[in-house]
Each structure stands twice: as structure tokens, then as C-alpha cells.
Short mmCIF file of C-alpha atoms and ligand atoms in Angstrom, two decimals:
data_model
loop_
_atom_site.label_atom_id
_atom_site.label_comp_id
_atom_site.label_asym_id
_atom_site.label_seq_id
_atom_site.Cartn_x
_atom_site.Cartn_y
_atom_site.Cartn_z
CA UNK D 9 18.20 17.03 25.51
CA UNK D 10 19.49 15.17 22.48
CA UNK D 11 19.57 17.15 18.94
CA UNK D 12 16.53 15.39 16.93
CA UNK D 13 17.86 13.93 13.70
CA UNK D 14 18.87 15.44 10.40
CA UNK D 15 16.50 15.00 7.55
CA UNK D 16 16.27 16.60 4.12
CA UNK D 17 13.58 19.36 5.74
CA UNK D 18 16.13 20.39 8.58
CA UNK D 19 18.17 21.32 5.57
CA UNK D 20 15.42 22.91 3.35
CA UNK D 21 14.81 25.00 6.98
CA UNK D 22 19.04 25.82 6.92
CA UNK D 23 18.79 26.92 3.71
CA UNK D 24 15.88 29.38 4.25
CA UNK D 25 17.97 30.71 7.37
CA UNK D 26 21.00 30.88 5.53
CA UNK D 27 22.63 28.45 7.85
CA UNK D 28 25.55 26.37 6.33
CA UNK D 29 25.77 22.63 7.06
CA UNK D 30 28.63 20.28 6.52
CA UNK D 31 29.17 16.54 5.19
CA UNK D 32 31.79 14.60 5.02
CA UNK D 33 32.42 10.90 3.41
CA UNK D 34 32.61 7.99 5.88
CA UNK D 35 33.45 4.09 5.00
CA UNK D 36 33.50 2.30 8.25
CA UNK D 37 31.07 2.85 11.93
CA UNK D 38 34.47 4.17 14.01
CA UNK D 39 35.08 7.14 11.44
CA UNK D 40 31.20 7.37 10.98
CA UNK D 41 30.97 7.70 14.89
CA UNK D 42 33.36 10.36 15.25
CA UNK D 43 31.65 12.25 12.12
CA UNK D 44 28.34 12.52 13.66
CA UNK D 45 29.84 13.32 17.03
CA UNK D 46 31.43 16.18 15.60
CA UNK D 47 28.06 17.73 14.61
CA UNK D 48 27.98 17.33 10.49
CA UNK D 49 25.07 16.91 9.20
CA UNK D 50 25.39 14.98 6.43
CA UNK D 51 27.53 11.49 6.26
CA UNK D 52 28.04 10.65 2.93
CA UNK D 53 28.81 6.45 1.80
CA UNK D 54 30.61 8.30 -1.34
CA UNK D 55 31.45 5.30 -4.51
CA UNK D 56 35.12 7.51 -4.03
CA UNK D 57 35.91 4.17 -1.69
CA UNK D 58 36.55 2.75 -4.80
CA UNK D 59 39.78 4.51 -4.53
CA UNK D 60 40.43 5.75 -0.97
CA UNK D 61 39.18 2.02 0.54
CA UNK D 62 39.65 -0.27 -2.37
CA UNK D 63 42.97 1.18 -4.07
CA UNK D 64 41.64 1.43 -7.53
CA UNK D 65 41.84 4.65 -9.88
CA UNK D 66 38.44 5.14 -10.22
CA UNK D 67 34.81 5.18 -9.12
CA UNK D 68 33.62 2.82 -12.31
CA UNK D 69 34.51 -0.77 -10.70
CA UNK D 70 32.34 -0.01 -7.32
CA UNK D 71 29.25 -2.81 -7.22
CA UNK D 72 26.12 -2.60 -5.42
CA UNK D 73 27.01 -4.58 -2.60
CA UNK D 74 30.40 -3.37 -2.19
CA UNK D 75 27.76 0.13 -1.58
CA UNK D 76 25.82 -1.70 0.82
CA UNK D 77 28.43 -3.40 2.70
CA UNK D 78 29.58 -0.11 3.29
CA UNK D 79 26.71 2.01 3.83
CA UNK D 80 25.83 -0.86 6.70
CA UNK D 81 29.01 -0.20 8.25
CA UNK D 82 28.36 3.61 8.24
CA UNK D 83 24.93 2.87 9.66
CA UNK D 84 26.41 1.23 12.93
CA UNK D 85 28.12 4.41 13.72
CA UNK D 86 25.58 7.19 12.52
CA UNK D 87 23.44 8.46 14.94
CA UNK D 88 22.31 12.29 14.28
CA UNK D 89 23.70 12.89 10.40
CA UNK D 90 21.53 11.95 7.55
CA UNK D 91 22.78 8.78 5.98
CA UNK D 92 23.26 9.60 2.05
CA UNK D 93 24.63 6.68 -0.13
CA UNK D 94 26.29 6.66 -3.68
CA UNK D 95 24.49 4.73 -6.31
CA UNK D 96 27.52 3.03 -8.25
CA UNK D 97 27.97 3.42 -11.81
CA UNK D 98 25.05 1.41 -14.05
CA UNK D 99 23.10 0.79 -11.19
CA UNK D 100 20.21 3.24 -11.66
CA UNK D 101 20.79 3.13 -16.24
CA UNK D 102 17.30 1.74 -16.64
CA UNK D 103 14.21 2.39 -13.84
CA UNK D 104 13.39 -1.01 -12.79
CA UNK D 105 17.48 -1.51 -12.08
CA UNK D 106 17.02 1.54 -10.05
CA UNK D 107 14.24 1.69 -8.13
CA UNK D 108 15.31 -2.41 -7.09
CA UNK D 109 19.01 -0.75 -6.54
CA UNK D 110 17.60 2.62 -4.31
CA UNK D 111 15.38 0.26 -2.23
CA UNK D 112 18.46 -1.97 -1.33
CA UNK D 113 20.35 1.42 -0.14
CA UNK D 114 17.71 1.70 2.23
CA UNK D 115 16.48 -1.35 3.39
CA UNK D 116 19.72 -3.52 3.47
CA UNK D 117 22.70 -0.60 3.91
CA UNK D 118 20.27 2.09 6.21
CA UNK D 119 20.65 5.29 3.73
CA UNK D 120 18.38 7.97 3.98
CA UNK D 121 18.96 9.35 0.72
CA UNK D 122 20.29 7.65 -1.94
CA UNK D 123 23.14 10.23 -4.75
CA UNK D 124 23.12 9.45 -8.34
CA UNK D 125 25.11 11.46 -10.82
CA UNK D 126 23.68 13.03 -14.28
CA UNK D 127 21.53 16.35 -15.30
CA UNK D 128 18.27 16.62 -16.93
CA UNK D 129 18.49 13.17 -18.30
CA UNK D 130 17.90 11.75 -15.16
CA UNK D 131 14.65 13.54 -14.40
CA UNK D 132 12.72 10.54 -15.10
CA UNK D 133 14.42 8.25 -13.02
CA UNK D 134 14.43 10.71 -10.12
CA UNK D 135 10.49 11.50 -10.58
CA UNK D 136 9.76 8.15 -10.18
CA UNK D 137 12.23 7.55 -6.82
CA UNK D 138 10.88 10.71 -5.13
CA UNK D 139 7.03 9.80 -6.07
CA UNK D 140 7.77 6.62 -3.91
CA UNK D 141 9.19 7.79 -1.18
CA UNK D 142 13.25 7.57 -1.93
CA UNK D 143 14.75 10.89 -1.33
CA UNK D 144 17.47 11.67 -4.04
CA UNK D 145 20.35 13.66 -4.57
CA UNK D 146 21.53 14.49 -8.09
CA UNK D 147 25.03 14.86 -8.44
CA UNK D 148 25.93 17.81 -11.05
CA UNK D 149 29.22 19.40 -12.26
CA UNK D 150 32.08 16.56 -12.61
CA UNK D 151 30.97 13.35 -12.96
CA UNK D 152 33.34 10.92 -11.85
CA UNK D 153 31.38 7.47 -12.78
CA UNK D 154 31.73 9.45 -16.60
CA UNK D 155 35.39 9.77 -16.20
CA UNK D 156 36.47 7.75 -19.19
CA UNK D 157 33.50 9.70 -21.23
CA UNK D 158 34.72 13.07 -19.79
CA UNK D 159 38.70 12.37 -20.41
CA UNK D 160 40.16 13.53 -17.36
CA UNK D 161 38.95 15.49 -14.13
CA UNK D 162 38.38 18.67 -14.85
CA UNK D 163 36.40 21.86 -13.83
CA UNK D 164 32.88 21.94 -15.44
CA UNK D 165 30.28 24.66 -16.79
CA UNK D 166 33.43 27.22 -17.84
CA UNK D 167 31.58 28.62 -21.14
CA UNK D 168 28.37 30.02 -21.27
CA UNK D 169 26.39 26.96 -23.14
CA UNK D 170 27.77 24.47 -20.51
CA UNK D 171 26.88 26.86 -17.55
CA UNK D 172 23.81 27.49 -18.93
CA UNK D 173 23.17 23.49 -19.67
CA UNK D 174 24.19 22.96 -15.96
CA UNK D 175 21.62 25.72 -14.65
CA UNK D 176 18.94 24.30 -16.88
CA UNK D 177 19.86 20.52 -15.67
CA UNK D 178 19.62 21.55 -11.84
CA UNK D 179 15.72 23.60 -12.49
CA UNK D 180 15.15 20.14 -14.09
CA UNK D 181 16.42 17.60 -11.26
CA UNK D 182 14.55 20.07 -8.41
CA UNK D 183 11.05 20.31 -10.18
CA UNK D 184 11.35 15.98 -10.42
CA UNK D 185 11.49 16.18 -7.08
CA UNK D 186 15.20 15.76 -5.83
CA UNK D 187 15.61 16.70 -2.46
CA UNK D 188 19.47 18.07 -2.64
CA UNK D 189 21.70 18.62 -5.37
CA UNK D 190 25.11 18.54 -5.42
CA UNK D 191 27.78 20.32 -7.12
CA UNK D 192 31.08 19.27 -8.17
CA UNK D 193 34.37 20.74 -9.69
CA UNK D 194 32.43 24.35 -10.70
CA UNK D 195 32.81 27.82 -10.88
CA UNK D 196 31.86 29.53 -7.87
CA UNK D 197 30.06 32.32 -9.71
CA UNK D 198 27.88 29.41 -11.70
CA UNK D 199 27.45 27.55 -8.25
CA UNK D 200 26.51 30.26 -6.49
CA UNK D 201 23.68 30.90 -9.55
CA UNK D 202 22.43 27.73 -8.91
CA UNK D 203 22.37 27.99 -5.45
CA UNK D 204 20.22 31.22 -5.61
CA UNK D 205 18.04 29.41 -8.33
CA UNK D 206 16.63 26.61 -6.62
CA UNK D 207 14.83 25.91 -3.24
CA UNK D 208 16.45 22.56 -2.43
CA UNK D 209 19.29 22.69 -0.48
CA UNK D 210 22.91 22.52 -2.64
CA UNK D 211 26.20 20.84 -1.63
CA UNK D 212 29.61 21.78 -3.11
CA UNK D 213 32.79 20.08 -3.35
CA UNK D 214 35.04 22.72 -5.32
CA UNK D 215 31.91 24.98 -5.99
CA UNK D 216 32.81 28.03 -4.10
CA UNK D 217 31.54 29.46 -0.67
CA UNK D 218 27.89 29.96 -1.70
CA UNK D 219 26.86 26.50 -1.69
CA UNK D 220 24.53 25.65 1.19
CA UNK D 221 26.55 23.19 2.04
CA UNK D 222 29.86 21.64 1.63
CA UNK D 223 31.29 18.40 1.31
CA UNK D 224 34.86 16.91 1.58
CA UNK D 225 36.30 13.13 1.04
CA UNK D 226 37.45 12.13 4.43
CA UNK D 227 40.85 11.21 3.28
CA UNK D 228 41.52 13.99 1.41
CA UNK D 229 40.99 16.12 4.38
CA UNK D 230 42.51 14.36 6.82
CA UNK D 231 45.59 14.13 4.75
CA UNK D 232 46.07 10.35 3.97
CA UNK D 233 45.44 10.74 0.24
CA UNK D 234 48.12 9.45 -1.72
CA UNK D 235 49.23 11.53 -4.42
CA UNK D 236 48.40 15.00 -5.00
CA UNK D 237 45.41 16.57 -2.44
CA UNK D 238 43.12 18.38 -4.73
CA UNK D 239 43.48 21.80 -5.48
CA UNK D 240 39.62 22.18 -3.84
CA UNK D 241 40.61 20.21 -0.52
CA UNK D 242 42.48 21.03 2.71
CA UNK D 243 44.24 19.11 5.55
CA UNK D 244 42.87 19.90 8.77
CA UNK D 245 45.04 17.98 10.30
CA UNK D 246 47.81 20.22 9.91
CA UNK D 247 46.58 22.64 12.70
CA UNK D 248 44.53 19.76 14.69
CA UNK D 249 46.22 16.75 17.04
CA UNK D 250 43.83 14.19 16.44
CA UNK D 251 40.74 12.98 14.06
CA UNK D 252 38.42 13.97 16.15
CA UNK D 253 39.64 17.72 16.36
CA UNK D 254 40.46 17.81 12.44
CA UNK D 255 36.72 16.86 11.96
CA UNK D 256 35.31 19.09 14.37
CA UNK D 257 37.15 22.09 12.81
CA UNK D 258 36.13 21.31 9.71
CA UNK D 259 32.67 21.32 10.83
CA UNK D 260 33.36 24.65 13.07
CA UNK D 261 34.64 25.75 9.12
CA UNK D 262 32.16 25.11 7.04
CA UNK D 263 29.39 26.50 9.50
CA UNK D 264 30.91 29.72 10.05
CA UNK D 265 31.90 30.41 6.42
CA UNK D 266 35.63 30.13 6.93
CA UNK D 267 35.77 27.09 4.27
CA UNK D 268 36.64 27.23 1.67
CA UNK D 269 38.37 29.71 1.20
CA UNK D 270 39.56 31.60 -2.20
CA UNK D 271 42.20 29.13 -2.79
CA UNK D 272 40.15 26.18 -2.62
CA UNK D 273 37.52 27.63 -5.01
CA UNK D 274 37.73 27.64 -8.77
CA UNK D 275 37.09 31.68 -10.91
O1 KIV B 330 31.96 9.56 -3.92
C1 KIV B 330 32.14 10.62 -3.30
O2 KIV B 330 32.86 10.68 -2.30
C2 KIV B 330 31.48 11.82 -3.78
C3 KIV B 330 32.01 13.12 -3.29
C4 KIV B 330 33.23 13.48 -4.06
C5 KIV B 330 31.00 14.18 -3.34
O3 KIV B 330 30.60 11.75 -4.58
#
């Protein structure tokens, strides 16, 4: 019998159980294949293919239909893992831009659940998504599409106001009705707070081991970054032969706990 397909309840239900699930980014249908193949739950069309696909520094020159070119490429290959695609930068800055942008995600690239990245301020926007059917997940913790705004990329929620700001934004984004959250670049005691302090289902990318879930860019963990892997990140290709066996042990990882592990976590 085939597994039945992940949606945003079979990870509400993991949560309650305590079960950890794993995503990874995907850019093409061959990697996508071999993703869902390997079990994760979660395939995420992440805007970072503005610089691991497209060769540019950051995630701010990404359009709309370089999203849905991609997500329909994804698509192809997914056949179990929820389909969860990036909103680029200025697509959802005003509702009727993004409720015309979310509906494009779904009906021309396939996603499942559209990301968008921003606290509190974004309730609105979310609210009305989720009230028409367009599960969301708000992206919390670094910001890359704020880069420029932020200076740098850099751990987030270190003193007490921004923590507290970041727990406040996340209570904010669940009650308008996001279906995950998703925490980047933060402390692992303030991730695992938020964790604890919400009922939808949270996925970390340097946020520590408590996170419901965890998330890695494909490239970074199969080693063909150029430049310096984040701190947060690890090659599982070092101990694995082929694609296929890095991505199954970094599912096999994630589900039993083993990643990450101290050194990819931020105190
Ligand atoms: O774009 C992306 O790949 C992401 C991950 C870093 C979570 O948002």
C-alpha cells in the first residue's frame, strides 16, 4: 500500500506525537524525485535559487515566474511531500498583489502551501490567504528578502525585546491562521519557546533540535555550495556515495533526532 500524501494536518498530527519530519529545497523534477523517494515530507521551491540556481548574491532579484517555472518543475517530480513554494520579495506587499500572486503558486506552479517572510505585520495578509483556502507558512527569524534592511546575515532574537518581539510575532501569524511557521537563524532556547508555544507545526533552519521540523538548502547539504557552508548546515555527502543516500540519511537524521546536532545550532 502506498503512503497517502502529506498535508499540513499529517503534520499538525506529527507534532501532537512528537514525531519529527524533514524538508529539504528542490529546483528541478530529478532532485524533486529523489527527495520524495527518500521519505521527506516537505519539498520546499525555496526563492534561495536565486543564488544556488541563478548565481546571484541574493534572494531580492527572484520574480514570480522565475517561482513558478520552478515550482512546476518540482511538481513533475513530487509525489508524496507537500509542495511548499517561496513567495519572492514584493510579491505579497499589498493584498490584492498577493492573493493574485498565492493563487498563481497553486494553480500554475502546483504548491500546496505557499512561504512568505515577515512577523505580526503580515497577519493581515495571511488572514485573508488562509480564510480562502491558501495554506501559508510565515517565515520568522532571518529574513533574507530584508537582507539589505537587516545589513548582513545574522542570528536573530539574541536580546530579550527581540526574542520577545519574535514570540509575540509567531502567537500573531498562528491565531491568522498560518498553517506552519518557520524559523530561521535563532537561538535554540527561543526556538524551542516558540515551538512549545504554538499548535502549528514549526520548521527550523539553524533553530536548534526542538523544532518540529527541520529544513536544509539542498546544495548546502549536499556540498556543492560555493563558498563557505553555513555554520547551521552539514554535508551528508561526506559519509554517503551517492544523492540518493546523502538525502535519505538526512531524512533517517532529522527523524530520529540525530540532526542537528550542537554544532549546527546557535546558544
Ligand atoms: O529559500 C529558501 O531556501 C528558504 C530556506 C532557507 C528555508 O527559505
Amino acid at each position: 500500500m502506498t503512503n497517502p500524501p502529506v498535508t499540513v494536518t499529517t503534520l499538525r498530527d506529527m507534532k501532537r506525537k512528537v514525531e519529527k519530519f524533514a524538508c529539504l529545497t528542490a529546483y528541478d523534477a530529478a532532485f524533486a524525485r529523489l527527495i520524495d523517494e527518500a521519505g521527506v515530507e516537505v519539498i520546499l521551491v525555496g526563492d534561495s535559487l536565486g543564488m544556488v540556481i541563478q548565481g546571484r548574491g541574493t534572494t531580492v532579484p527572484v520574480t514570480m515566474d522565475d517561482m513558478v517555472y520552478h515550482s512546476q518543475c518540482v511538481a513533475r517530480g513530487c509525489g508524496r511531500a507537500l509542495l511548499m513554494v517561496d513567495m519572492p520579495f514584493m510579491s505579497y506587499a499589498i493584498l490584492e498583489q498577493a492573493l493574485r500572486n498565492a493563487a498563481r503558486l497553486m494553480q500554475e506552479g502546483g504548491a500546496h502551501i505557499v512561504k512568505l517572510e515577515g512577523g505580526a505585520e503580515q497577519a493581515g495578509i495571511v488572514r485573508q490567504l488562509a480564510e480562502r483556502g491558501v495554506p501559508v507558512c510565515a517565515h520568522l527569524g532571518l529574513q533574507p528578502q530584508s537582507v539589505h534592511k537587516l545589513g548582513g546575515y545574522r542570528v536573530q532574537g539574541r536580546d530579550a525585546a527581540a526574542a520577545q518581539r519574535m514570540c509575540d510575532d509567531a502567537l500573531a501569524l498562528a491565531a491568522a491562521g498560518a498553517d506552519l511557521l518557520l524559523l530561521e537563524c535563532v537561538p535554540a532556547p527561543l526556538a524551542a519557546r516558540i515551538t512549545q508555544s504554538v499548535d502549528v507545526p514549526v520548521i527550523g533552519i539553524g533553530a536548534g533540535p526542538a523544532c518540529d521540523g527541520q529544513v536544509l538548502v539542498l546544495h548546502d547539504m549536499l556540498g556543492i555550495t560555493s563558498g563557505k557552508r553555513p555554520k547551521f548546515s552539514r554535508d551528508f555527502m561526506q559519509d554517503n556515495p551517492t544523492p540518493q543516500a546523502a538525502i535519505a540519511a538526512y531524512a533517517h537524521a532529522v527523524k530520529s533526532g540525530a540532526f542537528p546536532g550542537p554544532e549546527h545550532t546557535f546558544s
